[in-house]
Every structure is written in C-alpha cells, then in structure tokens.
mmJSON file of the N, C-alpha and C atoms, coordinates in Angstrom:
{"data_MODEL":{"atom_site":{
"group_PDB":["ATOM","ATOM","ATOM","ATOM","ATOM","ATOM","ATOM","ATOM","ATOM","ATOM","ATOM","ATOM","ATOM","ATOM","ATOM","ATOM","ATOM","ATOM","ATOM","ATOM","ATOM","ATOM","ATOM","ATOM","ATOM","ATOM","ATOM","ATOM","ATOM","ATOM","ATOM","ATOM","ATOM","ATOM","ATOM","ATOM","ATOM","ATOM","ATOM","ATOM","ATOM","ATOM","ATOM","ATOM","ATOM","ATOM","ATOM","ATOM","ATOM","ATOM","ATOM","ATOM","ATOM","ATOM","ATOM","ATOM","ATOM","ATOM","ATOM","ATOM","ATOM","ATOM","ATOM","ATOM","ATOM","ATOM","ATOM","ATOM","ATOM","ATOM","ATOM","ATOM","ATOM","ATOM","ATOM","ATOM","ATOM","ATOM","ATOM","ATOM","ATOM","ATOM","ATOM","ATOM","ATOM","ATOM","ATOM","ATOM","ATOM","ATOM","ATOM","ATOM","ATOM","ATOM","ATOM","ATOM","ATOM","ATOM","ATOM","ATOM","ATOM","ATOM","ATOM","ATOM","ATOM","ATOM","ATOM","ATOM","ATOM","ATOM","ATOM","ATOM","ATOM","ATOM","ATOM","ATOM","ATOM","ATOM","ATOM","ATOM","ATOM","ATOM","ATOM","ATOM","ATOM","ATOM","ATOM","ATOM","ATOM","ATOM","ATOM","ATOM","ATOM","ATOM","ATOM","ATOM","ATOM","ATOM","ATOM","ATOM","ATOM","ATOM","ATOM","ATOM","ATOM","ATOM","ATOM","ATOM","ATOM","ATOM","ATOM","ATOM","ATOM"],
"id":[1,2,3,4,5,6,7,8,9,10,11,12,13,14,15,16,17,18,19,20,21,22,23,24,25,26,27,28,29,30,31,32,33,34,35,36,37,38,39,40,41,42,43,44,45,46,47,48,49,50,51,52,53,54,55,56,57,58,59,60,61,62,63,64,65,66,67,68,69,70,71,72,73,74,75,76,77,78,79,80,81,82,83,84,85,86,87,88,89,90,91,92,93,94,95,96,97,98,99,100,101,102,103,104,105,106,107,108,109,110,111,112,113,114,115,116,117,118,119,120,121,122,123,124,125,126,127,128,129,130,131,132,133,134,135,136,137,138,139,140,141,142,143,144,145,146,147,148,149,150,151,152,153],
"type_symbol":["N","C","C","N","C","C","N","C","C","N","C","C","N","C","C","N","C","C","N","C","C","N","C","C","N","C","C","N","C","C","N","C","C","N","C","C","N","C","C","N","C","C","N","C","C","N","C","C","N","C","C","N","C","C","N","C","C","N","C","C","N","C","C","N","C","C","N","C","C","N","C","C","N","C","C","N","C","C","N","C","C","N","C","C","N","C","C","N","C","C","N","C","C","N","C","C","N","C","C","N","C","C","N","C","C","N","C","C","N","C","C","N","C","C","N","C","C","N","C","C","N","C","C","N","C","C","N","C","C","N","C","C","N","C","C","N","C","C","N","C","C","N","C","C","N","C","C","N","C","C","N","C","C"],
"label_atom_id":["N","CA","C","N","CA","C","N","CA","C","N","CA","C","N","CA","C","N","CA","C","N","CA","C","N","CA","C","N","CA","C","N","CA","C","N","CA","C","N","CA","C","N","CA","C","N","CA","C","N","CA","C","N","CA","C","N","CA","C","N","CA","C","N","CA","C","N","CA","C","N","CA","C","N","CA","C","N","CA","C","N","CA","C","N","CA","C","N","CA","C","N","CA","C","N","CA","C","N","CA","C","N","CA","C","N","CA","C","N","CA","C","N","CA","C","N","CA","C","N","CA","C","N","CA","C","N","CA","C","N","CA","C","N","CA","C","N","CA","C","N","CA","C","N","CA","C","N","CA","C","N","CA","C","N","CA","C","N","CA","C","N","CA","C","N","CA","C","N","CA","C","N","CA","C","N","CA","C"],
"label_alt_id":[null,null,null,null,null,null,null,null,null,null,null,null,null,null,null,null,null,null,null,null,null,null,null,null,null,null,null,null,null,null,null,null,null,null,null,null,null,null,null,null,null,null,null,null,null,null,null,null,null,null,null,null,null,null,null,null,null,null,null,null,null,null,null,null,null,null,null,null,null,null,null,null,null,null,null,null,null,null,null,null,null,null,null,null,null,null,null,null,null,null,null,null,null,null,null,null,null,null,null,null,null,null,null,null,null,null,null,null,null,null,null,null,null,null,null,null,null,null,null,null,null,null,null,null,null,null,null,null,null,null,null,null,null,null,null,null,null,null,null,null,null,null,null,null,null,null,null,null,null,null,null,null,null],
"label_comp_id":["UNK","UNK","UNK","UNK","UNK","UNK","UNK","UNK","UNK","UNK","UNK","UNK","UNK","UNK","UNK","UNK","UNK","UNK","UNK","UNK","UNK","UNK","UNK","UNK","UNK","UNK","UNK","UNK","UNK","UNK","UNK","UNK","UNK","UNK","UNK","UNK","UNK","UNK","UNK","UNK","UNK","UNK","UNK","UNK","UNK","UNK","UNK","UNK","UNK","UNK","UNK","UNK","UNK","UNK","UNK","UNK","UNK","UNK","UNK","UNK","UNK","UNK","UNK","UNK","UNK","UNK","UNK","UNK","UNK","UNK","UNK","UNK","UNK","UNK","UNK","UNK","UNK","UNK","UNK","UNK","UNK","UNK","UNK","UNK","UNK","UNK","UNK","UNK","UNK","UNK","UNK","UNK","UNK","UNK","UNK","UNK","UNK","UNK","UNK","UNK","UNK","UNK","UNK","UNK","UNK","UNK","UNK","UNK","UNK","UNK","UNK","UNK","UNK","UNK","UNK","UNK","UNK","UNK","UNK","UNK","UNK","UNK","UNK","UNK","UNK","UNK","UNK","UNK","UNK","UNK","UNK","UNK","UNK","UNK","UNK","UNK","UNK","UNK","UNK","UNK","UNK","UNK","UNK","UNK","UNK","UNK","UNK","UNK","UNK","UNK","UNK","UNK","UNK"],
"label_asym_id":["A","A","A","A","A","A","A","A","A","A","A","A","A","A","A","A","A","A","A","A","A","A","A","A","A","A","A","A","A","A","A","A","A","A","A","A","A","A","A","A","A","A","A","A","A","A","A","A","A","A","A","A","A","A","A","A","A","A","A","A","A","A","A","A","A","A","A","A","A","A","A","A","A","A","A","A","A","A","A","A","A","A","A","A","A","A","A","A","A","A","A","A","A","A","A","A","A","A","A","A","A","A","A","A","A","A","A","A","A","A","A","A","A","A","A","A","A","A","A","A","A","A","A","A","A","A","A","A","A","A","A","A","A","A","A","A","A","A","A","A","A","A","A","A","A","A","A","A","A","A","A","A","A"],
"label_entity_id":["1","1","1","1","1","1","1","1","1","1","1","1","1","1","1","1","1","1","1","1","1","1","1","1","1","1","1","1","1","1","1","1","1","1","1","1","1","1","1","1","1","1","1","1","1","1","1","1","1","1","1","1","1","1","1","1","1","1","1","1","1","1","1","1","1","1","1","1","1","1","1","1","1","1","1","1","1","1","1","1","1","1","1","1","1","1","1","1","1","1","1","1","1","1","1","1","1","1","1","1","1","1","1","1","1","1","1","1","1","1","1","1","1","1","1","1","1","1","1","1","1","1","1","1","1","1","1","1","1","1","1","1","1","1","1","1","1","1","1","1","1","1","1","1","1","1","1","1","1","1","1","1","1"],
"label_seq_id":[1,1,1,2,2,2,3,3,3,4,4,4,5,5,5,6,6,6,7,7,7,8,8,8,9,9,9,10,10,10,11,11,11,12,12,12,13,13,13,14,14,14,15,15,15,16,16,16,17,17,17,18,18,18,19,19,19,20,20,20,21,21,21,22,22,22,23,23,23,24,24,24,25,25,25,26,26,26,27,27,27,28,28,28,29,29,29,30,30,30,31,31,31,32,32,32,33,33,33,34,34,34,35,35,35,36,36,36,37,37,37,38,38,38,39,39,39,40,40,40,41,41,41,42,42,42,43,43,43,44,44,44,45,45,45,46,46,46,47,47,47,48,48,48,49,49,49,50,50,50,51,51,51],
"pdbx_PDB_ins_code":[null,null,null,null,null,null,null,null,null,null,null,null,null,null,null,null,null,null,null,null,null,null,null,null,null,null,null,null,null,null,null,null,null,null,null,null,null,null,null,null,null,null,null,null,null,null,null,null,null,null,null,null,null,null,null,null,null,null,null,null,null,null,null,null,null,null,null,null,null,null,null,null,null,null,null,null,null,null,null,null,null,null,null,null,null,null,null,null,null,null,null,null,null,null,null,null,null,null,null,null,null,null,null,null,null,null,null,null,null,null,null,null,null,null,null,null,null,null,null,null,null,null,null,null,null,null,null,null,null,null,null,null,null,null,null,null,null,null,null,null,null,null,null,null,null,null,null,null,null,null,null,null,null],
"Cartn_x":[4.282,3.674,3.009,2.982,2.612,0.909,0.046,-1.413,-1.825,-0.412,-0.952,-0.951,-1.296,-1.148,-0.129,0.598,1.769,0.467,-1.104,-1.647,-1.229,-2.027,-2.1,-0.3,0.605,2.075,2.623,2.304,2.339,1.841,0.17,-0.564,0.088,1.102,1.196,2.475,3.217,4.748,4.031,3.434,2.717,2.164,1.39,1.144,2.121,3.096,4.118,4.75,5.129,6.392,5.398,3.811,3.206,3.416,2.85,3.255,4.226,5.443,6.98,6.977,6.486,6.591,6.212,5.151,4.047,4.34,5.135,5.691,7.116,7.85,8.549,9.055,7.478,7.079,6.46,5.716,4.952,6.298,7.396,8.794,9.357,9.644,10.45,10.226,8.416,7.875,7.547,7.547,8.159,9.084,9.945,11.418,12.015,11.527,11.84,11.62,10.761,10.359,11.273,12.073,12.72,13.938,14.526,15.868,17.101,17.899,18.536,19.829,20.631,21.252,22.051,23.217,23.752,24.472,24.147,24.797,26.205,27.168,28.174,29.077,27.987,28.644,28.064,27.627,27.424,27.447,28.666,28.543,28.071,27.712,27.418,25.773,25.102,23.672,23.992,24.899,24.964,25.049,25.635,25.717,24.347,23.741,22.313,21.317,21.35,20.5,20.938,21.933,22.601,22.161,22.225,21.355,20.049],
"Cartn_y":[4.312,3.293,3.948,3.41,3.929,3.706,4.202,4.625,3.508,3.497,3.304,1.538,1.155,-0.604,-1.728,-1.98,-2.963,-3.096,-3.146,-3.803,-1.864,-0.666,0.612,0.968,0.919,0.886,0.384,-0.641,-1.779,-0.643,-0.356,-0.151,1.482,1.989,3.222,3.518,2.478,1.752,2.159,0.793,0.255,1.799,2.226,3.564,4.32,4.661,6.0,5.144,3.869,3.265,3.19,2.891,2.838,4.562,5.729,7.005,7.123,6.496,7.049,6.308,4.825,4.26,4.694,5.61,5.866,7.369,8.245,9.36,9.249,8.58,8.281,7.953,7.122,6.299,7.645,8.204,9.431,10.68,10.807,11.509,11.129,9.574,8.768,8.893,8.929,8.75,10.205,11.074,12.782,13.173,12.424,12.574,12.059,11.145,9.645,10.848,11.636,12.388,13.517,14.238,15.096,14.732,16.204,15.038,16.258,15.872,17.2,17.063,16.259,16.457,17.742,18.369,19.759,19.307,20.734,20.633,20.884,21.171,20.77,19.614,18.839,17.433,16.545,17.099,16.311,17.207,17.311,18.054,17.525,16.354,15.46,15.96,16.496,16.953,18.275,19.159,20.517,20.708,19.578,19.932,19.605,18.403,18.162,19.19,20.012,21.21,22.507,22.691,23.565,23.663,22.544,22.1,22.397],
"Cartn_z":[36.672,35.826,34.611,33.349,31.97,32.155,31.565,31.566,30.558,29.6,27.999,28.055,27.593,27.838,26.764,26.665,25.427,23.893,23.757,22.902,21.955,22.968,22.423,22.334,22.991,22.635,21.05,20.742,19.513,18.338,18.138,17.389,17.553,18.305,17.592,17.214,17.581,16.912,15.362,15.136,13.739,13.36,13.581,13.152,12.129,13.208,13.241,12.185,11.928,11.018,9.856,9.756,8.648,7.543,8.548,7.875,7.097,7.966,7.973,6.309,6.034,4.774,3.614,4.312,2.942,3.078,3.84,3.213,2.651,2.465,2.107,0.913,0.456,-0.865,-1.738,-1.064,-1.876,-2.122,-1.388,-1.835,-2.781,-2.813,-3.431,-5.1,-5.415,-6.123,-7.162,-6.07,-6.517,-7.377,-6.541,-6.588,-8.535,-8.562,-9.375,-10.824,-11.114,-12.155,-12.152,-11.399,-11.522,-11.995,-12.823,-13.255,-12.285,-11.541,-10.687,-11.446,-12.075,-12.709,-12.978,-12.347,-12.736,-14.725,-15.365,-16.421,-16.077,-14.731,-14.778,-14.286,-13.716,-13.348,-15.051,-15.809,-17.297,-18.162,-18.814,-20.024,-21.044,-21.354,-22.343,-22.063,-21.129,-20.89,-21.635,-21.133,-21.906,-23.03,-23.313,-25.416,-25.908,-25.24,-25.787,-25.542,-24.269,-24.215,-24.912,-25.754,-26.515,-28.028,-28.457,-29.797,-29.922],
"occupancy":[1.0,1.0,1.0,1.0,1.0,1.0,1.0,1.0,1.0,1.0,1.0,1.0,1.0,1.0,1.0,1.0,1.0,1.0,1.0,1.0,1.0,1.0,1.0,1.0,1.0,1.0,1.0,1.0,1.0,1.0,1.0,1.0,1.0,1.0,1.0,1.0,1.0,1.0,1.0,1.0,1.0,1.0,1.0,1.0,1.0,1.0,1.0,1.0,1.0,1.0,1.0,1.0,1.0,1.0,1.0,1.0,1.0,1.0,1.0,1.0,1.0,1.0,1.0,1.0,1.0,1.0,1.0,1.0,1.0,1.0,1.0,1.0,1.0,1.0,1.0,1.0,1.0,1.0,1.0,1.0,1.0,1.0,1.0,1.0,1.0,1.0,1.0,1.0,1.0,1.0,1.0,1.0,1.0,1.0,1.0,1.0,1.0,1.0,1.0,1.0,1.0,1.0,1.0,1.0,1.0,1.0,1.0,1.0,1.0,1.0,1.0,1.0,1.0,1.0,1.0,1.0,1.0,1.0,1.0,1.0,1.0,1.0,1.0,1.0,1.0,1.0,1.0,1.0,1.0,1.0,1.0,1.0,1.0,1.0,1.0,1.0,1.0,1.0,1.0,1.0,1.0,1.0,1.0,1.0,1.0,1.0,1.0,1.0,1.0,1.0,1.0,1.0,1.0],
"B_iso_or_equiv":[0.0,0.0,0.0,0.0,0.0,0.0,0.0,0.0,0.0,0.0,0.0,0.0,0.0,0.0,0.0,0.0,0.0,0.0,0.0,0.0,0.0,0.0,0.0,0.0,0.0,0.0,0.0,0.0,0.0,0.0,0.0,0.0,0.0,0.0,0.0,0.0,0.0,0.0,0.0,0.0,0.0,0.0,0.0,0.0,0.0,0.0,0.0,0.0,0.0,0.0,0.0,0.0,0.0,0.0,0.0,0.0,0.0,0.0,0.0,0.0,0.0,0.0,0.0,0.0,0.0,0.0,0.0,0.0,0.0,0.0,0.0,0.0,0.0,0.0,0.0,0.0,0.0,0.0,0.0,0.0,0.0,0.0,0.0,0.0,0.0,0.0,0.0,0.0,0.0,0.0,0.0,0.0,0.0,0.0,0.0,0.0,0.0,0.0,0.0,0.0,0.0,0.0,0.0,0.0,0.0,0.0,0.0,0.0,0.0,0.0,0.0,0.0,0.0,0.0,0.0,0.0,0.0,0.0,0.0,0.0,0.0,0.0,0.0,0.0,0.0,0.0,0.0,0.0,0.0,0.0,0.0,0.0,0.0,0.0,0.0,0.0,0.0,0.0,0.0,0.0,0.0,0.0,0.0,0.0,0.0,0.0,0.0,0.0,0.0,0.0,0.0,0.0,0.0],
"pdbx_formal_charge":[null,null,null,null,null,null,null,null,null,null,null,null,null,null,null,null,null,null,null,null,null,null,null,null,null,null,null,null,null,null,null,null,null,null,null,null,null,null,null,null,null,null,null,null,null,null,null,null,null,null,null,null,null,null,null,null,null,null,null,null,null,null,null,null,null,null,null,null,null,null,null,null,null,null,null,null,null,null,null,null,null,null,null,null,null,null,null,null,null,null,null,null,null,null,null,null,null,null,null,null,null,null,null,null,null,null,null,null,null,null,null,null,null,null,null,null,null,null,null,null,null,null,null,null,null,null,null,null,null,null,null,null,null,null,null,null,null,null,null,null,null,null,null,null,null,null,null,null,null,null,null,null,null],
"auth_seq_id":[1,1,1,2,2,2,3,3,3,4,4,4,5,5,5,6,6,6,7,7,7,8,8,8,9,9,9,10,10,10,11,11,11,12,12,12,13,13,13,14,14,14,15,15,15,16,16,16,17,17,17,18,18,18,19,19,19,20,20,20,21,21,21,22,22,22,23,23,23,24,24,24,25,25,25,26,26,26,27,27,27,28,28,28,29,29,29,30,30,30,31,31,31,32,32,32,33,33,33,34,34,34,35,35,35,36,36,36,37,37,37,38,38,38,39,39,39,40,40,40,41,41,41,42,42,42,43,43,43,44,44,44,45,45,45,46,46,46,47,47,47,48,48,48,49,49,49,50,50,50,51,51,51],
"auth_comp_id":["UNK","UNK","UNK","UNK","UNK","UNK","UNK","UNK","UNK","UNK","UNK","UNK","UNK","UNK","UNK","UNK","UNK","UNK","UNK","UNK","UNK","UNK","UNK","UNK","UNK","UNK","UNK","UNK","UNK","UNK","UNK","UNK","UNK","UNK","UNK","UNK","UNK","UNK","UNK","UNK","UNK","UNK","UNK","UNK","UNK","UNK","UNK","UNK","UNK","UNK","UNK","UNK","UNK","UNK","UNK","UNK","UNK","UNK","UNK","UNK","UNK","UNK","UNK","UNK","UNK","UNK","UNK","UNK","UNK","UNK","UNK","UNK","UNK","UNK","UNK","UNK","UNK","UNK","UNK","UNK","UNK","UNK","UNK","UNK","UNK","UNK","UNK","UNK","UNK","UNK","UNK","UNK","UNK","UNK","UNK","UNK","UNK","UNK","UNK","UNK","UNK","UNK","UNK","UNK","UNK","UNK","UNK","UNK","UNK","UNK","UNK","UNK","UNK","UNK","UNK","UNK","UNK","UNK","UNK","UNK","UNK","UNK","UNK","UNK","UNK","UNK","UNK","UNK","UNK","UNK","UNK","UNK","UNK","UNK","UNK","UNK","UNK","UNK","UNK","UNK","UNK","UNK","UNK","UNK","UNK","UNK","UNK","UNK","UNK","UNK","UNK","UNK","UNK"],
"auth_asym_id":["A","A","A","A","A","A","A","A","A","A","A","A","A","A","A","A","A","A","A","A","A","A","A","A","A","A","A","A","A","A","A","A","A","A","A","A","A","A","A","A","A","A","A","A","A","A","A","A","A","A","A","A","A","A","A","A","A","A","A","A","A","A","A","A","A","A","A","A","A","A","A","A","A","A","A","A","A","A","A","A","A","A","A","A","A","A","A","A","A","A","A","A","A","A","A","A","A","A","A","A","A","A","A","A","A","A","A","A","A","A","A","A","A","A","A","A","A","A","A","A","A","A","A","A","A","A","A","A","A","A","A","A","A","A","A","A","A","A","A","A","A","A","A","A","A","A","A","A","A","A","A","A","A"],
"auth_atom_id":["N","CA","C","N","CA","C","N","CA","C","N","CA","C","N","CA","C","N","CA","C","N","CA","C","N","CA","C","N","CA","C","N","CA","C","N","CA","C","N","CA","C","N","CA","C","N","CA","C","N","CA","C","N","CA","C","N","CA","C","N","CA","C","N","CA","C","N","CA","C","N","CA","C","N","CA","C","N","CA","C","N","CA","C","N","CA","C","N","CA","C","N","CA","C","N","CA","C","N","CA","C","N","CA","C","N","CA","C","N","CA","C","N","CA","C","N","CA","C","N","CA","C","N","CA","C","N","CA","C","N","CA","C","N","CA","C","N","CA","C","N","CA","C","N","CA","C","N","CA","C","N","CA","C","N","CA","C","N","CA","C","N","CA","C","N","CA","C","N","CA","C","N","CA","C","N","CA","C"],
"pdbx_PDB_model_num":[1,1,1,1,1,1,1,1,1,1,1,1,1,1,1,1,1,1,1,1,1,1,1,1,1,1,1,1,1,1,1,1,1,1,1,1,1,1,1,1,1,1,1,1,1,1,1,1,1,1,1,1,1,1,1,1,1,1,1,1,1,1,1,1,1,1,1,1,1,1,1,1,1,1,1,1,1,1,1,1,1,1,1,1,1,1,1,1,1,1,1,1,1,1,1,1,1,1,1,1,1,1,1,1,1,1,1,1,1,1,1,1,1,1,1,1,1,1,1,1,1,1,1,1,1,1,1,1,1,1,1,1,1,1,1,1,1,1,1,1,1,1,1,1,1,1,1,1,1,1,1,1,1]
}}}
C-alpha cells in the first residue's frame, strides 16, 4: 500500500509538469535570440556577412 495519499500524488503531478513548463519556457526564450543558422545551409547569409 502507497504511504503517499491521491490529494499529495496530484500536487506533485502539478508540481513536476509546472517546472517542466517553466523550464522549457525559460529555453525556449534563450533559444528565440540566437540565430544557429549555418552559413552553409544560407548562402544568401554568407554574402551578407562578407560585405
């Protein structure tokens, strides 16, 4: 038999999926500013960084 009770089960569901959102969002949001772009999948980037 589990110790833990369905109300403390719930609230650490809700927990773990709240983190999971808000690290996710704080990556996402990282992410969004970088440009990864290779200058060989765009050469149309390489001529502009050439100039």
């Amino acid at each position: 038999m589990m110790s833990m009770n369905t109300l403390l089960l719930i609230k650490a569901k809700e927990l773990k999926a709240r983190r999971l959102q808000s690290a996710q969002h704080v990556f996402a949001a990282h992410s969004e500013g970088i440009d990864y772009t290779s200058a060989h999948l765009s050469p149309v980037k390489l001529s502009a960084n050439a100039g």
